[in-house]
PDB file of N, CA and C in Angstrom:
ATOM      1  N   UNK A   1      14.666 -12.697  18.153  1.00 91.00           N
ATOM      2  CA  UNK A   1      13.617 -11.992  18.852  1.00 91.00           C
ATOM      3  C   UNK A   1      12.309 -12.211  18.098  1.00 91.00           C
ATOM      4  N   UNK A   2      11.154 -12.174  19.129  1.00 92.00           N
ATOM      5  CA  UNK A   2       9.689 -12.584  18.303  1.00 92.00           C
ATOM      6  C   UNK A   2       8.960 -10.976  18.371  1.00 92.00           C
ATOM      7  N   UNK A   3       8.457 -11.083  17.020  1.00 92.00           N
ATOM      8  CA  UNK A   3       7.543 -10.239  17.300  1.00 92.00           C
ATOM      9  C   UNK A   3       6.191 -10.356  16.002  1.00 92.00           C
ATOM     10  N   UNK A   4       4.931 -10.038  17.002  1.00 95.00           N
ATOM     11  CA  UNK A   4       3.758 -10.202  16.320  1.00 95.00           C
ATOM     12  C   UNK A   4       3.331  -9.356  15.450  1.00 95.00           C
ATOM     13  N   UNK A   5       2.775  -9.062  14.135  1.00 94.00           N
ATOM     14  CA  UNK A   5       2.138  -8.312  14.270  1.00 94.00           C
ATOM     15  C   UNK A   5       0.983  -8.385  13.284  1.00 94.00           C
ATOM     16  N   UNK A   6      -0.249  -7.332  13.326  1.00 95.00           N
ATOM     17  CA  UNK A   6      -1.296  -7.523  12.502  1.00 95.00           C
ATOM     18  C   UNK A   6      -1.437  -7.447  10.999  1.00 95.00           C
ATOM     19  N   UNK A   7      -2.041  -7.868   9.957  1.00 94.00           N
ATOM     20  CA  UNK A   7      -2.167  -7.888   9.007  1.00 94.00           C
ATOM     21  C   UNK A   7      -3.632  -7.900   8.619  1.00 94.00           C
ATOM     22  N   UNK A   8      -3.997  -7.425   7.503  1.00 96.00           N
ATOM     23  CA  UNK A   8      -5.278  -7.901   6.910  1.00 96.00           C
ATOM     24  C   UNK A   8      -5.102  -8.561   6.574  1.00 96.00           C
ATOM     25  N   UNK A   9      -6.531  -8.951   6.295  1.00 96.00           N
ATOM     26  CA  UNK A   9      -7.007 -10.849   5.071  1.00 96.00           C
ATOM     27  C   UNK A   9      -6.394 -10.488   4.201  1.00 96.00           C
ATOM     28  N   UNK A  10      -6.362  -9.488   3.347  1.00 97.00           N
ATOM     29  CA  UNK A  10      -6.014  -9.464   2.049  1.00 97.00           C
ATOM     30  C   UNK A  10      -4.317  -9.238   2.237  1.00 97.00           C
ATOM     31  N   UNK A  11      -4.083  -8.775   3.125  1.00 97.00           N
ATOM     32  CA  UNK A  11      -2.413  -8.768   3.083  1.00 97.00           C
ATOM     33  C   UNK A  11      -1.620 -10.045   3.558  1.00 97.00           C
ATOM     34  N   UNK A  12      -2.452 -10.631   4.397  1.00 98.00           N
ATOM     35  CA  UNK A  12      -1.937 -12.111   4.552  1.00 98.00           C
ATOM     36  C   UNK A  12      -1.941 -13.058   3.727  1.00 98.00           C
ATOM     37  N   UNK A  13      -3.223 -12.879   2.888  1.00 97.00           N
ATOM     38  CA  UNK A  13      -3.349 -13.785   1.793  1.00 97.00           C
ATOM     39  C   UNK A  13      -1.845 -13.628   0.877  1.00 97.00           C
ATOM     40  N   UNK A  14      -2.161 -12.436   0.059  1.00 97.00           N
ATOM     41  CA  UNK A  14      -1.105 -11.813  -0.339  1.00 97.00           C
ATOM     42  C   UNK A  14       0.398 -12.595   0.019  1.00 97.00           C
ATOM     43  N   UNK A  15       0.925 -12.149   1.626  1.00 97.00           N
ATOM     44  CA  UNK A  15       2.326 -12.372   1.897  1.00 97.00           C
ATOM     45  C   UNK A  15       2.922 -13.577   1.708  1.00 97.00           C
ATOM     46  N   UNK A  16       1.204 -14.140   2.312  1.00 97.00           N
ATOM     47  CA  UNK A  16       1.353 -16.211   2.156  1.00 97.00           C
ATOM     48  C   UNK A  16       1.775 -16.114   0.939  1.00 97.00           C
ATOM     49  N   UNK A  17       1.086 -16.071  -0.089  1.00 98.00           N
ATOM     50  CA  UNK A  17       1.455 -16.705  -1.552  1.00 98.00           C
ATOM     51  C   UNK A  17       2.281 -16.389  -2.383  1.00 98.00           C
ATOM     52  N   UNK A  18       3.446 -15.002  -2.180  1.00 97.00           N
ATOM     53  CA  UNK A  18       4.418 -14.407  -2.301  1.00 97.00           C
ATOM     54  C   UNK A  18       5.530 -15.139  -1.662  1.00 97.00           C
ATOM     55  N   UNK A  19       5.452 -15.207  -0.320  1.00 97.00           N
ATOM     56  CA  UNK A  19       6.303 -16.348   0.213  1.00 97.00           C
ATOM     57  C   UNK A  19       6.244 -17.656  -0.317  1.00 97.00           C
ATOM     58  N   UNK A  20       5.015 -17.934  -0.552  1.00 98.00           N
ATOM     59  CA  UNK A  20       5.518 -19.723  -1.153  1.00 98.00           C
ATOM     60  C   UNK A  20       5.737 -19.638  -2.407  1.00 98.00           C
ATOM     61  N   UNK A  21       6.112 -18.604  -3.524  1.00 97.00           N
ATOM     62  CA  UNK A  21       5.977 -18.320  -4.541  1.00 97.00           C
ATOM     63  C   UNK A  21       8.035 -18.456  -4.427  1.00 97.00           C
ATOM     64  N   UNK A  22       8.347 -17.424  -3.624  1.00 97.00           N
ATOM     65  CA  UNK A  22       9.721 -17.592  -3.222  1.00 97.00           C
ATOM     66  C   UNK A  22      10.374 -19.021  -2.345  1.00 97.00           C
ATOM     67  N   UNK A  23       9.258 -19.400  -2.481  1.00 98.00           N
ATOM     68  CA  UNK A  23       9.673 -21.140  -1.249  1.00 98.00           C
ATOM     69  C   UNK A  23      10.381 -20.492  -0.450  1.00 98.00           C
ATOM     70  N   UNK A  24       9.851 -19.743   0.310  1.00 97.00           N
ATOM     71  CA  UNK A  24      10.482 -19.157   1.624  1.00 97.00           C
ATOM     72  C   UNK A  24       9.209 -18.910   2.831  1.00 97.00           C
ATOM     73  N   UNK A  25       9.476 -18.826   4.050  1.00 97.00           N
ATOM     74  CA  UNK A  25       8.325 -19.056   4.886  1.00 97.00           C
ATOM     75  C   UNK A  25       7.770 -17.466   4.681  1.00 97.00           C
ATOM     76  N   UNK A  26       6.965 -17.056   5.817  1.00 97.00           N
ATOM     77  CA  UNK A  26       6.295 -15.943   6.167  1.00 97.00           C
ATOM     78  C   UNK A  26       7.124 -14.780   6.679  1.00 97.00           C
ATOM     79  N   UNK A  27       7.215 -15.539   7.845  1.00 96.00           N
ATOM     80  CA  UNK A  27       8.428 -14.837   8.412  1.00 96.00           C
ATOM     81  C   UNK A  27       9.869 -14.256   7.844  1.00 96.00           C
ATOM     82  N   UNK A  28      10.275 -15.400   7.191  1.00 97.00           N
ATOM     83  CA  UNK A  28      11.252 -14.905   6.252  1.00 97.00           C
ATOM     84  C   UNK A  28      11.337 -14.123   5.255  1.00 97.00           C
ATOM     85  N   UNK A  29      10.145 -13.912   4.529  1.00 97.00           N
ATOM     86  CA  UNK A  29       9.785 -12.835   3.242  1.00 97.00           C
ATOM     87  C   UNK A  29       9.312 -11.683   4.036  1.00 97.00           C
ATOM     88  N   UNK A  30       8.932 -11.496   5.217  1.00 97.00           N
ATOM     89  CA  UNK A  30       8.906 -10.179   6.010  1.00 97.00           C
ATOM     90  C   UNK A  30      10.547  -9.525   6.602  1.00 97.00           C
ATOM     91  N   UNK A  31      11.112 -10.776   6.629  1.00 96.00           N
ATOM     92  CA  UNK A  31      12.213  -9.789   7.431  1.00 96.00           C
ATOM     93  C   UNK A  31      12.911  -9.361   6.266  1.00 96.00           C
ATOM     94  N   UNK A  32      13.091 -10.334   5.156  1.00 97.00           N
ATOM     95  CA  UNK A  32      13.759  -9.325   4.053  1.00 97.00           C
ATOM     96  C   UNK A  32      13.226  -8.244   3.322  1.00 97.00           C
ATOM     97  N   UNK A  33      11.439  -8.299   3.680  1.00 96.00           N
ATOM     98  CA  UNK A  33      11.062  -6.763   3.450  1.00 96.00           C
ATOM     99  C   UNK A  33      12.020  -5.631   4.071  1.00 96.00           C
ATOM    100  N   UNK A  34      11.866  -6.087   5.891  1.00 94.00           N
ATOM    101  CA  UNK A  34      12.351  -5.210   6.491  1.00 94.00           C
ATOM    102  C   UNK A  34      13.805  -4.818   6.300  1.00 94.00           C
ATOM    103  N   UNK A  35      14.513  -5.743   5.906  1.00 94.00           N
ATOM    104  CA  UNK A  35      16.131  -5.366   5.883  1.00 94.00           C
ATOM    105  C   UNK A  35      16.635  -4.612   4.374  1.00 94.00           C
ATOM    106  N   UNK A  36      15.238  -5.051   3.964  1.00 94.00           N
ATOM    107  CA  UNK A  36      15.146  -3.981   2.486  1.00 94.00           C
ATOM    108  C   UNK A  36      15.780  -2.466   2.537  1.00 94.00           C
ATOM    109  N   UNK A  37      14.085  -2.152   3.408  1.00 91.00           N
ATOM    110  CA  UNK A  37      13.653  -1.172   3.510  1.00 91.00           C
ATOM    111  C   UNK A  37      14.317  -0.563   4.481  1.00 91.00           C
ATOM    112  N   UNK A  38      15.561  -1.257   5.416  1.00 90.00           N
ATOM    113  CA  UNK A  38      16.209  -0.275   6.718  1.00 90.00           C
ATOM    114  C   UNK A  38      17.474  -0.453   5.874  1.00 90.00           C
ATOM    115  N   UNK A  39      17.698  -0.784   5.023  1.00 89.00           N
ATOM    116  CA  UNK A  39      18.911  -0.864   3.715  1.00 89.00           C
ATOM    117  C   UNK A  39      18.852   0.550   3.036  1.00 89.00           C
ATOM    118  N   UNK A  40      17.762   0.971   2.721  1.00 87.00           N
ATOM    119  CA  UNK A  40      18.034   1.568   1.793  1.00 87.00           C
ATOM    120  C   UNK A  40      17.615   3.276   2.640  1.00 87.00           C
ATOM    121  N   UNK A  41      17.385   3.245   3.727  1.00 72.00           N
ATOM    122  CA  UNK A  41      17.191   4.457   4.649  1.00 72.00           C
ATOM    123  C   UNK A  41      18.390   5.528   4.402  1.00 72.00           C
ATOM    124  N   UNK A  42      18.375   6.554   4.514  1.00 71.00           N
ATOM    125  CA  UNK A  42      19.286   7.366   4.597  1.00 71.00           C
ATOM    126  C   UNK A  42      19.985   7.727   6.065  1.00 71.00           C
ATOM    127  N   UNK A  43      20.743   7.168   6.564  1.00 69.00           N
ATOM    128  CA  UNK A  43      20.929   7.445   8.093  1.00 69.00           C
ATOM    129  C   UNK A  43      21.038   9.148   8.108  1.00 69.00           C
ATOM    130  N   UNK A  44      20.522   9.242   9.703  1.00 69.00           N
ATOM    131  CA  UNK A  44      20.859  10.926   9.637  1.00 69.00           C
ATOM    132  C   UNK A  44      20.138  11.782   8.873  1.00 69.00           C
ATOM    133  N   UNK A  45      19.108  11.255   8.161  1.00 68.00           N
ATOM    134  CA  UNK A  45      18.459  12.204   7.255  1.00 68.00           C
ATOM    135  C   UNK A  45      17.744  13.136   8.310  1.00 68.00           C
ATOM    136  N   UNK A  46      17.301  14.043   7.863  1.00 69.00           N
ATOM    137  CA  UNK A  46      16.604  14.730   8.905  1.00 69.00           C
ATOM    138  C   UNK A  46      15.872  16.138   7.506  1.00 69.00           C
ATOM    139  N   UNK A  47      14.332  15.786   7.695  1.00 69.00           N
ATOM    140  CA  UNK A  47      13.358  16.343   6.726  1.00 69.00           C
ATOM    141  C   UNK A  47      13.837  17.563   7.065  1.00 69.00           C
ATOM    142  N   UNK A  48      13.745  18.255   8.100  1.00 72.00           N
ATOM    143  CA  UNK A  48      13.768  19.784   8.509  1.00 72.00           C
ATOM    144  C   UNK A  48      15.191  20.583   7.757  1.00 72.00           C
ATOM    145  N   UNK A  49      15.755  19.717   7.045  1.00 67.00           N
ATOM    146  CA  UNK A  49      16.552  20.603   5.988  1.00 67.00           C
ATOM    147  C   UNK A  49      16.044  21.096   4.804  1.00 67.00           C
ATOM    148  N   UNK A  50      15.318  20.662   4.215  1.00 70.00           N
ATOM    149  CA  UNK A  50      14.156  21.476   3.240  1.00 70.00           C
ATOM    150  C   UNK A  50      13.342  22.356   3.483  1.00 70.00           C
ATOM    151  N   UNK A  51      13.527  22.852   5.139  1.00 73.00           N
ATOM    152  CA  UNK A  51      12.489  24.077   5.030  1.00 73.00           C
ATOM    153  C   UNK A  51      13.757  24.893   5.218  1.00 73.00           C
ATOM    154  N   UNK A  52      12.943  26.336   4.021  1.00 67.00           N
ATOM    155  CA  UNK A  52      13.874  27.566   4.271  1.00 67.00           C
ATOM    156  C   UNK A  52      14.804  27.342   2.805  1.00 67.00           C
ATOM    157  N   UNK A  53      14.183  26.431   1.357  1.00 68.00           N
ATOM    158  CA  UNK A  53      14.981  26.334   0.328  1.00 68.00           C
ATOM    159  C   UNK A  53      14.384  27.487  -0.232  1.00 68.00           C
ATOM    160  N   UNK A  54      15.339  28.169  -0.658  1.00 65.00           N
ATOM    161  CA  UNK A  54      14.746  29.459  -1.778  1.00 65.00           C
ATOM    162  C   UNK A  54      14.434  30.446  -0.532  1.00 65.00           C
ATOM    163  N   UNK A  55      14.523  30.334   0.465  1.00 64.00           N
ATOM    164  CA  UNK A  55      14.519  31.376   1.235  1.00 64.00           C
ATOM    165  C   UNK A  55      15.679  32.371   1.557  1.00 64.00           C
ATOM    166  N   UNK A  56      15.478  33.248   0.479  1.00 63.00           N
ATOM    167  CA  UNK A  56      16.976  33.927   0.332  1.00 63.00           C
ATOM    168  C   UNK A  56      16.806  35.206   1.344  1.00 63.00           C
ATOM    169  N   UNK A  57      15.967  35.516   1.668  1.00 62.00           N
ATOM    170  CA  UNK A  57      15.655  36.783   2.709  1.00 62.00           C
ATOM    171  C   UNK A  57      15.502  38.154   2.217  1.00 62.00           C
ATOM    172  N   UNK A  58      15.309  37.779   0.647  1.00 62.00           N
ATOM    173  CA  UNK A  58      15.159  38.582  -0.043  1.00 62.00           C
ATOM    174  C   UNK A  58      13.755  39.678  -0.380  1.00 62.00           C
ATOM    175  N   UNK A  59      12.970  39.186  -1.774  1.00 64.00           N
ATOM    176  CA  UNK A  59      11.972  39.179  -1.719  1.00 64.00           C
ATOM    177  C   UNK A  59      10.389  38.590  -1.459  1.00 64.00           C
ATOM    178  N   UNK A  60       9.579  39.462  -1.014  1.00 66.00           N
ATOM    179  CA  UNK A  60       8.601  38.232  -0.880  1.00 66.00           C
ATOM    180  C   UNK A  60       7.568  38.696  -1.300  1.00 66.00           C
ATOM    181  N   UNK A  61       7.274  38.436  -2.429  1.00 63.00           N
ATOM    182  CA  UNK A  61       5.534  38.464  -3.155  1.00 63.00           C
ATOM    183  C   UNK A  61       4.655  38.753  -2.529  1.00 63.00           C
ATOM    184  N   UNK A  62       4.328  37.662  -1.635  1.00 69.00           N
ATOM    185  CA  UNK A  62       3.177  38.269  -0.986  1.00 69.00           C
ATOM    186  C   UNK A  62       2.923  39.752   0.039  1.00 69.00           C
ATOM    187  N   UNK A  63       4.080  40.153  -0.224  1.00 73.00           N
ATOM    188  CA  UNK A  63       3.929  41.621   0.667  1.00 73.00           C
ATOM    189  C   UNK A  63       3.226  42.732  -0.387  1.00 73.00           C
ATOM    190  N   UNK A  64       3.589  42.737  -1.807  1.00 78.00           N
ATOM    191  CA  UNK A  64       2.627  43.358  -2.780  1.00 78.00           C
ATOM    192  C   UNK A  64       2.481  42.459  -3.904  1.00 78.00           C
ATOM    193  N   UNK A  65       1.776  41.329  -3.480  1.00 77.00           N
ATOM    194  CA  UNK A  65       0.857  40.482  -4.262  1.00 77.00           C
ATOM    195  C   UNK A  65      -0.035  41.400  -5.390  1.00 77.00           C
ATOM    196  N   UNK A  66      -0.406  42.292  -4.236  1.00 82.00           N
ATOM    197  CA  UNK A  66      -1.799  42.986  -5.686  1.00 82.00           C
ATOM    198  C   UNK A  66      -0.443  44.005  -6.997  1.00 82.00           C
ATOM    199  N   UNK A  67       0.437  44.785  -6.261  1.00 82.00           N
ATOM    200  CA  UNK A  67       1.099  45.112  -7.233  1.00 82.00           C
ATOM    201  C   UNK A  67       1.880  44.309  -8.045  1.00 82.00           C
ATOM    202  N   UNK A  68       2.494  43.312  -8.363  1.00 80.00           N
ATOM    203  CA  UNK A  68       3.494  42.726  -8.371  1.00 80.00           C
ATOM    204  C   UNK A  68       2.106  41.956  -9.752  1.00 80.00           C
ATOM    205  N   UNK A  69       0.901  41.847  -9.288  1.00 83.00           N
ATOM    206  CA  UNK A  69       0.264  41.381 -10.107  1.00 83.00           C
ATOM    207  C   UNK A  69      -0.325  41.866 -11.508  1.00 83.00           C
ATOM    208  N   UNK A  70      -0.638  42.912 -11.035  1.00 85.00           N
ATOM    209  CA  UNK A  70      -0.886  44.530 -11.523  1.00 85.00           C
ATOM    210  C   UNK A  70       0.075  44.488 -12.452  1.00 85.00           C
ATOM    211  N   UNK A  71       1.376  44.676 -11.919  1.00 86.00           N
ATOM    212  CA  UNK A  71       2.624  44.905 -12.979  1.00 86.00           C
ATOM    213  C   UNK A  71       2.742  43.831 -14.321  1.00 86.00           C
ATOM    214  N   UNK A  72       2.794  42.454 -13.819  1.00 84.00           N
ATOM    215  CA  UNK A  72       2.607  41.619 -14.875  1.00 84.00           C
ATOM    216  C   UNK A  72       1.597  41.387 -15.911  1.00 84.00           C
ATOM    217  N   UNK A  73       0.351  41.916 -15.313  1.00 88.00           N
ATOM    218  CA  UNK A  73      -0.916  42.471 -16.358  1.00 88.00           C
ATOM    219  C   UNK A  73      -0.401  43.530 -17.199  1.00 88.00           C
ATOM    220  N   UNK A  74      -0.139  44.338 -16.523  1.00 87.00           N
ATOM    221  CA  UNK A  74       0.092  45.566 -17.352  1.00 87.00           C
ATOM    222  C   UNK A  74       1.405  45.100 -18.171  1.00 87.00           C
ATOM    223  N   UNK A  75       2.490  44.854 -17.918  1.00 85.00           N
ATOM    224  CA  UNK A  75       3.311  44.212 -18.901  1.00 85.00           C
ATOM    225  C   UNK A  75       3.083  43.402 -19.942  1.00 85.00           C
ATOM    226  N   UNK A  76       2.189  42.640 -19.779  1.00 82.00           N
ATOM    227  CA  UNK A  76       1.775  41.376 -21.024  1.00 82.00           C
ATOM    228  C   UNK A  76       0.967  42.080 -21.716  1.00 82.00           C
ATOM    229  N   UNK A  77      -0.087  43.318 -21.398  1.00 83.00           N
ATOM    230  CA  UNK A  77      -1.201  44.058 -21.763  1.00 83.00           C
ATOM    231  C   UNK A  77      -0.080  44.466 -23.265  1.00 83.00           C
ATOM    232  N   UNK A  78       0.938  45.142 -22.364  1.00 83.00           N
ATOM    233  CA  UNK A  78       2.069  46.156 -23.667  1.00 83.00           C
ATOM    234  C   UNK A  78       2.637  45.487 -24.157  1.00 83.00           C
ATOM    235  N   UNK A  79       2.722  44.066 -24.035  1.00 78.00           N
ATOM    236  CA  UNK A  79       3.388  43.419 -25.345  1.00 78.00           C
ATOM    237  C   UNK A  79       2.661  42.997 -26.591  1.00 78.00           C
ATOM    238  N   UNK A  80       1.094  43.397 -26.222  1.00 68.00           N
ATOM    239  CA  UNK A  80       0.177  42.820 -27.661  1.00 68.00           C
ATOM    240  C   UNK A  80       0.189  44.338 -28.080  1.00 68.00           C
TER     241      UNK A  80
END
């Protein structure tokens, strides 16, 4: 299958001379980028499992931020 796609000057320059550096064409030092980089993917990953870490349903600071702050002043105050 063909497919085109854009590059800058400076990234073409670049790919060119990387490829002939590998004596391999253009095309060819791109697709083993790509088979790299879909190599090393995590199938199934899915980001939306990191929200809700440490979310124990417990406490939450910011409901008395000013006390909670208060308290740790005043605590460090009584340890000097």
């Amino acid at each position: 299958m063909r497919t085109q796609i854009d590059l800058e000057s400076e990234q073409h320059a670049l790919v060119k001379r990387k490829a002939a550096d590998l004596g391999i064409s253009m095309a060819e030092y791109i697709r083993r980028l790509v088979e790299r980089d879909l190599a090393q993917a995590v199938p199934g990953s899915d980001i939306s499992a990191i929200f809700g870490i440490g979310d124990s349903g417990g406490s939450d600071i910011a409901v008395d931020r000013k006390g909670a702050t208060a308290e740790a002043i005043a605590t460090r105050a009584s340890r000097r």
